[in-house]
Amino acid sequence: MSINRNRGFAMAVVAVVMSLVLAACGGGDEEAASGESSEAGASGGPASTEFEFFSWWTGEGDSEGKQALLDLFAEQHPDVEIVDAAVAGGAGTNAQAVLTSRLQANDPPDSYQRHVGAELQPDIEAGLVEDLTWLYDEEGWRDVIPQEMLDLITVDDKIYSVPVNIHRSNLLWYNPAVLEEAGIDGPPATWDEFLQQAQTLEQAGKVALTIGPLWTQKHLLENVLLGELGPEAYMGLWDGTTDWESPEVIAALDMFTEVLGHSNIDQAAADWQPAIDPIIEGDAAYNVMGDWANTYFETAQSLEFENEYNVTTSPGTDGIFNFLSDSFTLPTGAPHRDIAVEWLRLAGSQEGQDTFNPVKGSIPARTDAHESLYTGYLAMPFEDWNSEDTQLVGSLAHGVVAGGAFNTEIDSALGEFVASGDSAAFATAVKEAYEANQ
Ligand code: GAL
């Protein structure tokens, strides 16, 4: 199988946005990014006996895939002590704060997790990560990682991280029994339909939509904007071609407030897993979450896909794949650089990706994965990602389309917006933040 390289305008917009952002960044520290190969191997293997791996993958649903990959790594390097320096908190909100302090203190781990796209750019700009182009050449990865993905991690023809997966953001998870009990035929195709269903569900004593901390609200926001505006206008929000203050965007933001009004935000869950629990328990119908949720339902909670839980694209996003990708870096000054290089070799390999992704609830970033491993829920993203008809867009909450200061400013404006419901004020704040960060 192969990734189709010509799938509609939306992904092209991502590429254009990124090349503009990257051009503005101007590239990393040439000295730090040595461009040399690892030295590992010449003398029979890496000499370091410790490897510190930094991620936010803790807890059920997030840690199983990581563990599968770390186990394989441990098998290949039995003399290396693996230090799993994970910081709890979905979407990396806590981990990224800890990482920032460590990088500022010149205390990098040996490899750390970053989303591809805008989230990685400040690190490249500041020379915090090494140029990995030589590793791509050694491993032949340019032939198996799609160009759209490479564009998101390349500056001045240099490639700066190793993507291990592709996750999908625009998903509506639900409990079919709760719908049936309330006399609802199936999940809503539009947010208007969701609002109608929400009343029925509430009359039946159910929570229509569950929600967690701010990043899950941002995750919901991106998918309401996508469903209401469509892929082209959604991507235009991130390259200045869609006016945040336009009536269409204000109406989509008003819809977000209405949707949240049918959630349990008064008792927002502490993270994404407890936001899913009321659905499993039959107290709530829906949750908008990425496909790491499948691992929580299926592996951690042993539920049966389609019968005990089910999923569809979030309202208004049929035929659209809102994607994100976890990647790993080689930090400048990594204390155990030789073993970190071996880790990256595994993360980028076919064996590594086929070990990690079926457990993680994601599909490989490589085009040569073994399709037969991607069954159950995973058959759907595998097929959609590879379909010519699918339109790709990038996630906001998971670093593809906004990063750095712009992203931080969106977060603080969103906190105020969720409290006030003032769409116009939020639109103006984001527009100004976008302009200030150009
Ligand atoms: C995303 C990340 C996923 C998953 C999720 C929940 O940002 O890309 O791999 O970990 O957060 O923590």
Coordinates of C-alpha atoms and ligand atoms in Angstrom, one line a residue:
M1 CA 0.0 0.0 0.0
S2 CA 1.1 3.6 -0.3
I3 CA 0.0 6.9 0.9
N4 CA -1.7 8.9 -1.8
R5 CA 0.2 12.1 -2.3
N6 CA -2.5 14.1 -3.9
R7 CA -5.5 14.3 -1.6
G8 CA -7.3 17.6 -2.0
F9 CA -6.5 21.1 -1.0
A10 CA -6.5 21.0 2.8
M11 CA -3.3 19.1 3.3
A12 CA -1.6 21.3 0.7
V13 CA -2.7 24.2 2.9
V14 CA -0.9 22.6 5.8
A15 CA 2.2 22.3 3.7
V16 CA 2.0 25.9 2.6
V17 CA 1.4 27.1 6.2
M18 CA 4.3 25.1 7.4
S19 CA 6.7 26.2 4.8
L20 CA 5.9 29.9 5.6
V21 CA 6.3 29.3 9.3
L22 CA 9.5 27.4 8.7
A23 CA 10.9 30.0 6.4
A24 CA 10.2 32.6 9.1
C25 CA 12.0 30.5 11.7
G26 CA 15.2 30.5 9.6
G27 CA 16.6 27.2 10.7
G28 CA 18.3 25.9 13.8
D29 CA 21.8 26.1 15.2
E30 CA 24.0 24.8 12.5
E31 CA 26.8 24.0 15.0
A32 CA 24.5 21.9 17.2
A33 CA 23.0 20.0 14.3
S34 CA 26.2 18.4 13.3
G35 CA 24.9 16.3 10.4
E36 CA 27.2 13.6 11.3
S37 CA 26.2 10.0 11.8
S38 CA 26.0 8.4 15.2
E39 CA 29.4 6.7 15.6
A40 CA 27.2 3.9 17.0
G41 CA 27.9 0.7 15.2
A42 CA 31.5 1.4 14.1
S43 CA 32.7 -0.2 17.3
G44 CA 30.0 -2.8 17.6
G45 CA 27.2 -0.8 19.2
P46 CA 26.4 2.0 21.6
A47 CA 28.6 2.5 24.7
S48 CA 26.0 4.3 26.9
T49 CA 24.3 2.1 29.5
E50 CA 21.4 4.5 30.3
F51 CA 18.7 6.0 28.1
E52 CA 16.2 8.7 29.4
F53 CA 13.0 8.8 27.4
F54 CA 10.6 11.7 28.0
S55 CA 6.9 11.7 27.1
W56 CA 3.5 12.3 28.6
W57 CA 2.4 8.7 28.1
T58 CA 1.2 7.6 31.5
G59 CA -2.0 6.0 32.6
E60 CA -4.4 3.6 30.9
G61 CA -4.9 4.2 27.2
D62 CA -1.7 6.2 26.8
S63 CA 1.1 4.0 28.3
E64 CA 0.4 0.6 26.6
G65 CA 1.9 1.5 23.2
K66 CA 4.9 3.2 24.8
Q67 CA 5.5 0.1 26.9
A68 CA 5.4 -2.2 23.9
L69 CA 8.0 -0.1 22.1
L70 CA 10.2 0.3 25.2
D71 CA 10.0 -3.4 25.8
L72 CA 11.3 -4.1 22.2
F73 CA 14.0 -1.6 22.7
A74 CA 15.0 -3.2 26.0
E75 CA 15.2 -6.6 24.2
Q76 CA 17.5 -5.2 21.6
H77 CA 19.7 -3.4 24.2
P78 CA 19.7 -5.6 27.3
D79 CA 22.6 -3.7 28.9
V80 CA 20.9 -0.3 28.7
E81 CA 18.9 1.0 31.7
I82 CA 15.8 2.7 30.4
V83 CA 14.6 5.7 32.4
D84 CA 11.0 6.3 31.6
A85 CA 10.7 10.0 32.5
A86 CA 7.0 10.4 31.7
V87 CA 5.0 13.3 33.1
A88 CA 1.3 12.6 33.6
G89 CA -1.3 14.7 31.9
G90 CA -3.1 14.1 28.5
A91 CA -1.9 16.0 25.4
G92 CA 1.4 16.8 27.2
T93 CA 0.2 19.9 28.9
N94 CA 2.1 19.2 32.1
A95 CA 5.0 17.4 30.4
Q96 CA 5.7 20.3 28.1
A97 CA 6.0 22.7 31.0
V98 CA 8.5 20.4 32.7
L99 CA 10.4 19.9 29.4
T100 CA 10.6 23.6 28.8
S101 CA 12.3 24.1 32.2
R102 CA 14.7 21.3 31.6
L103 CA 15.7 22.5 28.2
Q104 CA 16.1 26.0 29.6
A105 CA 18.4 24.6 32.3
N106 CA 20.4 22.7 29.7
D107 CA 19.3 19.4 31.1
P108 CA 17.7 17.6 28.2
P109 CA 16.6 13.9 28.3
D110 CA 18.0 11.6 25.6
S111 CA 14.9 11.8 23.5
Y112 CA 11.6 13.6 23.9
Q113 CA 8.1 13.6 22.4
R114 CA 6.9 16.5 20.3
H115 CA 4.0 16.7 17.8
V116 CA 5.0 17.3 14.2
G117 CA 4.2 20.7 12.9
A118 CA 4.1 24.1 14.6
E119 CA 4.8 22.6 18.0
L120 CA 8.3 21.5 17.0
Q121 CA 9.3 24.8 15.3
P122 CA 10.4 26.8 18.4
D123 CA 12.8 23.9 19.3
I124 CA 14.3 24.0 15.8
E125 CA 14.5 27.7 15.8
A126 CA 16.3 27.7 19.2
G127 CA 18.8 24.9 18.2
L128 CA 17.4 22.6 20.8
V129 CA 17.2 19.6 18.5
E130 CA 19.7 18.0 16.1
D131 CA 19.3 17.8 12.4
L132 CA 18.5 14.1 11.7
T133 CA 18.7 14.2 7.9
W134 CA 21.7 11.9 7.9
L135 CA 19.7 9.3 9.8
Y136 CA 16.9 9.6 7.3
D137 CA 19.4 8.9 4.6
E138 CA 21.0 6.0 6.4
E139 CA 17.6 4.4 7.0
G140 CA 16.0 5.3 3.7
W141 CA 13.1 7.0 5.5
R142 CA 12.5 9.6 2.9
D143 CA 11.0 6.8 0.7
V144 CA 8.6 5.6 3.4
I145 CA 7.5 8.7 5.3
P146 CA 5.0 10.7 3.2
Q147 CA 6.2 14.1 1.9
E148 CA 3.3 15.9 3.7
M149 CA 4.7 14.6 7.0
L150 CA 8.3 15.4 6.1
D151 CA 7.3 19.0 5.3
L152 CA 6.0 19.4 8.9
I153 CA 9.4 18.5 10.4
T154 CA 11.8 20.0 7.8
V155 CA 13.5 23.4 7.9
D156 CA 15.9 24.5 5.2
D157 CA 16.0 20.9 3.8
K158 CA 17.0 19.5 7.2
I159 CA 14.7 17.0 9.0
Y160 CA 14.4 17.4 12.8
S161 CA 12.3 14.5 14.3
V162 CA 11.1 11.0 13.8
P163 CA 7.3 10.6 13.5
V164 CA 6.1 7.3 15.0
N165 CA 2.4 7.5 14.3
I166 CA -0.7 9.2 12.9
H167 CA -3.6 9.9 15.3
R168 CA -7.0 11.1 14.3
S169 CA -8.6 13.9 16.3
N170 CA -12.1 14.3 14.7
L171 CA -13.9 11.4 16.4
L172 CA -17.2 11.1 18.3
W173 CA -17.1 8.2 20.8
Y174 CA -20.4 6.9 22.1
N175 CA -22.2 4.3 24.1
P176 CA -24.8 2.6 21.7
A177 CA -26.9 1.4 24.6
V178 CA -27.4 4.9 25.9
L179 CA -28.6 6.1 22.5
E180 CA -30.9 3.1 22.2
E181 CA -32.4 3.7 25.7
A182 CA -33.1 7.3 24.8
G183 CA -34.7 6.2 21.5
I184 CA -32.0 7.8 19.3
D185 CA -31.2 6.0 16.1
G186 CA -27.5 6.8 15.7
P187 CA -24.9 9.5 16.3
P188 CA -25.5 13.0 14.9
A189 CA -24.3 14.0 11.4
T190 CA -24.2 17.7 12.3
W191 CA -23.8 19.8 15.4
D192 CA -27.4 21.1 15.0
E193 CA -28.5 17.5 15.1
F194 CA -26.4 17.0 18.2
L195 CA -28.2 19.9 19.9
Q196 CA -31.6 18.2 19.2
Q197 CA -30.4 14.9 20.5
A198 CA -28.9 16.5 23.6
Q199 CA -32.4 17.6 24.7
T200 CA -33.7 14.0 24.3
L201 CA -30.7 12.6 26.2
E202 CA -31.1 15.1 29.0
Q203 CA -34.8 14.3 29.3
A204 CA -33.7 10.6 29.7
G205 CA -31.4 11.7 32.5
K206 CA -28.1 11.4 30.6
V207 CA -25.2 13.8 30.0
A208 CA -25.1 14.5 26.3
L209 CA -21.4 15.2 26.0
T210 CA -18.6 14.7 28.5
I211 CA -15.6 17.0 28.8
G212 CA -12.3 17.3 30.7
P213 CA -9.6 19.9 31.2
L214 CA -8.9 22.9 29.0
W215 CA -7.0 20.9 26.3
T216 CA -10.0 18.7 25.8
Q217 CA -12.1 21.8 25.4
K218 CA -9.6 23.0 22.8
H219 CA -9.9 19.5 21.1
L220 CA -13.6 19.9 21.0
L221 CA -13.3 23.5 19.7
E222 CA -11.1 22.5 16.7
N223 CA -13.6 19.9 15.7
V224 CA -16.7 22.1 16.1
L225 CA -14.9 24.7 14.0
L226 CA -14.0 22.1 11.4
G227 CA -17.5 20.7 11.3
E228 CA -19.2 24.1 11.0
L229 CA -16.7 25.8 8.7
G230 CA -15.5 22.9 6.5
P231 CA -11.8 22.0 5.8
E232 CA -10.8 24.9 3.7
A233 CA -12.1 27.6 6.0
Y234 CA -10.8 25.7 9.0
M235 CA -7.3 25.6 7.6
G236 CA -7.6 29.3 6.7
L237 CA -7.9 30.1 10.4
W238 CA -4.2 29.1 10.6
D239 CA -2.8 30.9 7.6
G240 CA -4.7 34.2 7.8
T241 CA -7.1 33.5 4.9
T242 CA -10.1 33.0 7.1
D243 CA -11.1 36.0 9.1
W244 CA -11.6 35.1 12.8
E245 CA -14.0 38.0 13.1
S246 CA -16.2 37.0 10.1
P247 CA -19.9 36.1 10.8
E248 CA -19.3 32.4 9.9
V249 CA -16.5 32.0 12.4
I250 CA -18.5 33.9 15.1
A251 CA -21.5 31.5 14.4
A252 CA -19.2 28.5 14.7
L253 CA -17.9 29.8 18.0
D254 CA -21.5 30.4 19.2
M255 CA -22.2 26.7 18.3
F256 CA -19.2 25.7 20.4
T257 CA -20.7 27.5 23.4
E258 CA -24.1 25.8 22.8
V259 CA -22.5 22.4 22.5
L260 CA -20.5 23.0 25.8
G261 CA -23.8 24.0 27.4
H262 CA -24.9 20.3 26.9
S263 CA -21.8 18.9 28.5
N264 CA -20.8 18.2 32.1
I265 CA -18.4 21.1 32.2
D266 CA -19.6 22.1 35.7
Q267 CA -17.9 18.8 36.8
A268 CA -15.2 18.7 34.1
A269 CA -13.1 15.5 34.4
A270 CA -9.4 15.8 35.4
D271 CA -8.2 14.2 32.2
W272 CA -9.4 12.5 29.1
Q273 CA -9.8 9.0 30.6
P274 CA -12.1 10.0 33.4
A275 CA -14.0 12.1 30.8
I276 CA -14.7 8.8 29.0
D277 CA -15.8 6.9 32.2
P278 CA -19.4 8.2 32.3
I279 CA -19.9 6.9 28.8
I280 CA -18.7 3.5 29.8
E281 CA -20.9 3.6 32.9
G282 CA -24.0 4.5 30.8
D283 CA -24.4 7.9 32.4
A284 CA -23.4 9.9 29.3
A285 CA -23.7 9.5 25.5
Y286 CA -20.8 11.2 23.7
N287 CA -17.2 12.3 24.0
V288 CA -15.1 14.0 21.3
M289 CA -11.6 12.6 21.6
G290 CA -8.6 11.3 19.5
D291 CA -8.2 7.7 18.7
W292 CA -6.0 7.0 21.7
A293 CA -9.5 6.6 23.3
N294 CA -9.8 3.3 21.5
T295 CA -7.0 1.8 23.6
Y296 CA -8.7 3.0 26.7
F297 CA -12.1 1.4 25.8
E298 CA -10.7 -1.8 24.2
T299 CA -7.5 -2.6 26.0
A300 CA -7.7 -0.9 29.4
Q301 CA -11.5 -1.5 29.9
S302 CA -11.8 -4.7 27.9
L303 CA -14.9 -3.4 26.0
E304 CA -16.1 -4.7 22.7
F305 CA -15.8 -2.3 19.7
E306 CA -19.2 -1.6 18.0
N307 CA -21.2 -3.4 20.7
E308 CA -20.1 -1.8 24.0
Y309 CA -18.7 1.4 22.5
N310 CA -18.6 2.8 19.1
V311 CA -17.2 5.8 17.1
T312 CA -17.9 7.9 14.1
T313 CA -16.4 11.1 12.7
S314 CA -17.3 14.2 14.7
P315 CA -20.4 16.0 13.4
G316 CA -19.9 17.7 10.0
T317 CA -16.5 16.0 9.4
D318 CA -17.4 13.0 7.3
G319 CA -14.6 12.5 4.7
I320 CA -12.2 14.6 6.7
F321 CA -9.2 13.4 8.6
N322 CA -8.0 15.8 11.3
F323 CA -4.6 14.5 12.0
L324 CA -1.7 14.8 14.4
S325 CA 1.5 12.8 14.9
D326 CA 3.8 12.1 17.8
S327 CA 7.4 12.4 17.0
F328 CA 10.7 11.9 18.8
T329 CA 13.7 14.2 18.8
L330 CA 17.5 14.0 19.4
P331 CA 18.0 16.9 21.8
T332 CA 21.2 18.9 21.4
G333 CA 23.5 17.8 24.2
A334 CA 21.6 14.5 24.8
P335 CA 23.7 12.9 27.6
H336 CA 23.5 9.4 25.9
R337 CA 23.4 10.4 22.3
D338 CA 24.6 7.1 20.9
I339 CA 21.8 5.1 22.5
A340 CA 19.3 7.9 21.7
V341 CA 20.2 7.4 18.0
E342 CA 19.4 3.7 18.3
W343 CA 16.1 4.6 19.9
L344 CA 15.2 6.8 17.0
R345 CA 16.2 4.1 14.5
L346 CA 13.7 1.8 16.2
A347 CA 11.0 4.4 16.4
G348 CA 11.3 5.1 12.7
S349 CA 11.6 1.4 11.7
Q350 CA 8.8 -0.7 10.2
E351 CA 9.2 -3.2 13.1
G352 CA 9.0 -0.4 15.7
Q353 CA 5.9 1.3 14.1
D354 CA 4.1 -2.0 13.7
T355 CA 4.9 -2.9 17.3
F356 CA 3.8 0.5 18.7
N357 CA 0.8 1.5 16.7
P358 CA -1.7 -1.4 17.0
V359 CA -1.3 -1.1 20.8
K360 CA -1.3 2.8 20.9
G361 CA -4.5 3.1 18.8
S362 CA -2.8 4.9 15.9
I363 CA -1.6 4.1 12.5
P364 CA 2.0 4.2 11.3
A365 CA 3.6 7.3 9.9
R366 CA 5.3 4.9 7.4
T367 CA 3.7 3.9 4.2
D368 CA 4.9 0.3 4.3
A369 CA 3.2 -0.9 7.5
H370 CA 1.5 -4.3 7.6
E371 CA -2.1 -3.5 7.0
S372 CA -3.3 -6.9 8.5
L373 CA -2.2 -5.6 12.0
Y374 CA -4.7 -2.7 11.9
T375 CA -8.0 -4.3 12.7
G376 CA -11.2 -3.4 14.6
Y377 CA -11.4 0.3 15.1
L378 CA -8.0 0.8 13.4
A379 CA -9.2 -0.4 10.0
M380 CA -11.2 2.8 9.6
P381 CA -8.3 5.4 10.0
F382 CA -6.0 3.1 8.0
E383 CA -8.4 3.1 5.1
D384 CA -9.4 6.8 5.4
W385 CA -5.8 8.0 5.7
N386 CA -4.9 6.1 2.5
S387 CA -8.0 7.1 0.5
E388 CA -7.8 9.6 -2.3
D389 CA -11.1 11.0 -1.3
T390 CA -10.1 12.0 2.3
Q391 CA -9.3 15.6 3.0
L392 CA -6.5 16.1 5.5
V393 CA -6.4 18.9 8.0
G394 CA -4.1 19.5 11.0
S395 CA -5.0 19.5 14.7
L396 CA -4.9 22.7 16.8
A397 CA -4.9 21.0 20.2
H398 CA -2.1 18.6 19.2
G399 CA 0.5 21.0 17.7
V400 CA 0.1 20.7 14.0
V401 CA -1.3 24.2 13.1
A402 CA -0.3 26.3 16.1
G403 CA 2.6 26.3 18.4
G404 CA 4.8 28.4 20.6
A405 CA 3.6 31.8 21.8
F406 CA 0.5 31.8 19.5
N407 CA -0.6 28.6 21.0
T408 CA -0.1 29.8 24.6
E409 CA -2.2 32.9 23.8
I410 CA -5.0 30.8 22.3
D411 CA -5.0 28.8 25.5
S412 CA -5.5 31.8 27.7
A413 CA -8.1 33.3 25.4
L414 CA -9.9 30.0 25.4
G415 CA -10.0 29.8 29.2
E416 CA -11.7 33.2 29.2
F417 CA -14.0 32.3 26.3
V418 CA -15.3 29.1 28.0
A419 CA -16.1 31.1 31.1
S420 CA -17.7 34.1 29.3
G421 CA -19.2 32.6 26.1
D422 CA -18.1 35.8 24.3
S423 CA -17.4 34.7 20.8
A424 CA -16.5 38.1 19.5
A425 CA -13.9 38.7 22.2
F426 CA -12.3 35.3 21.6
A427 CA -12.2 35.8 17.8
T428 CA -10.5 39.2 18.3
A429 CA -8.0 37.8 20.8
V430 CA -7.0 35.0 18.5
K431 CA -6.8 37.2 15.5
E432 CA -4.5 39.6 17.3
A433 CA -2.4 36.8 18.7
Y434 CA -2.1 35.4 15.1
E435 CA -1.0 38.8 13.7
A436 CA 1.4 39.4 16.6
N437 CA 3.2 36.1 16.0
Q438 CA 3.7 36.5 12.2
Ligands
GAL1 C1 -1.9 13.6 22.3 C2 -0.9 12.6 21.8 C3 -1.5 11.2 21.9 C4 -2.1 10.9 23.2 C5 -3.0 12.1 23.7 C6 -3.5 11.9 25.1 O1 -1.4 14.9 22.3 O2 -0.5 12.9 20.5 O3 -0.4 10.3 21.6 O4 -1.1 10.7 24.1 O5 -2.3 13.3 23.6 O6 -2.6 12.1 26.1

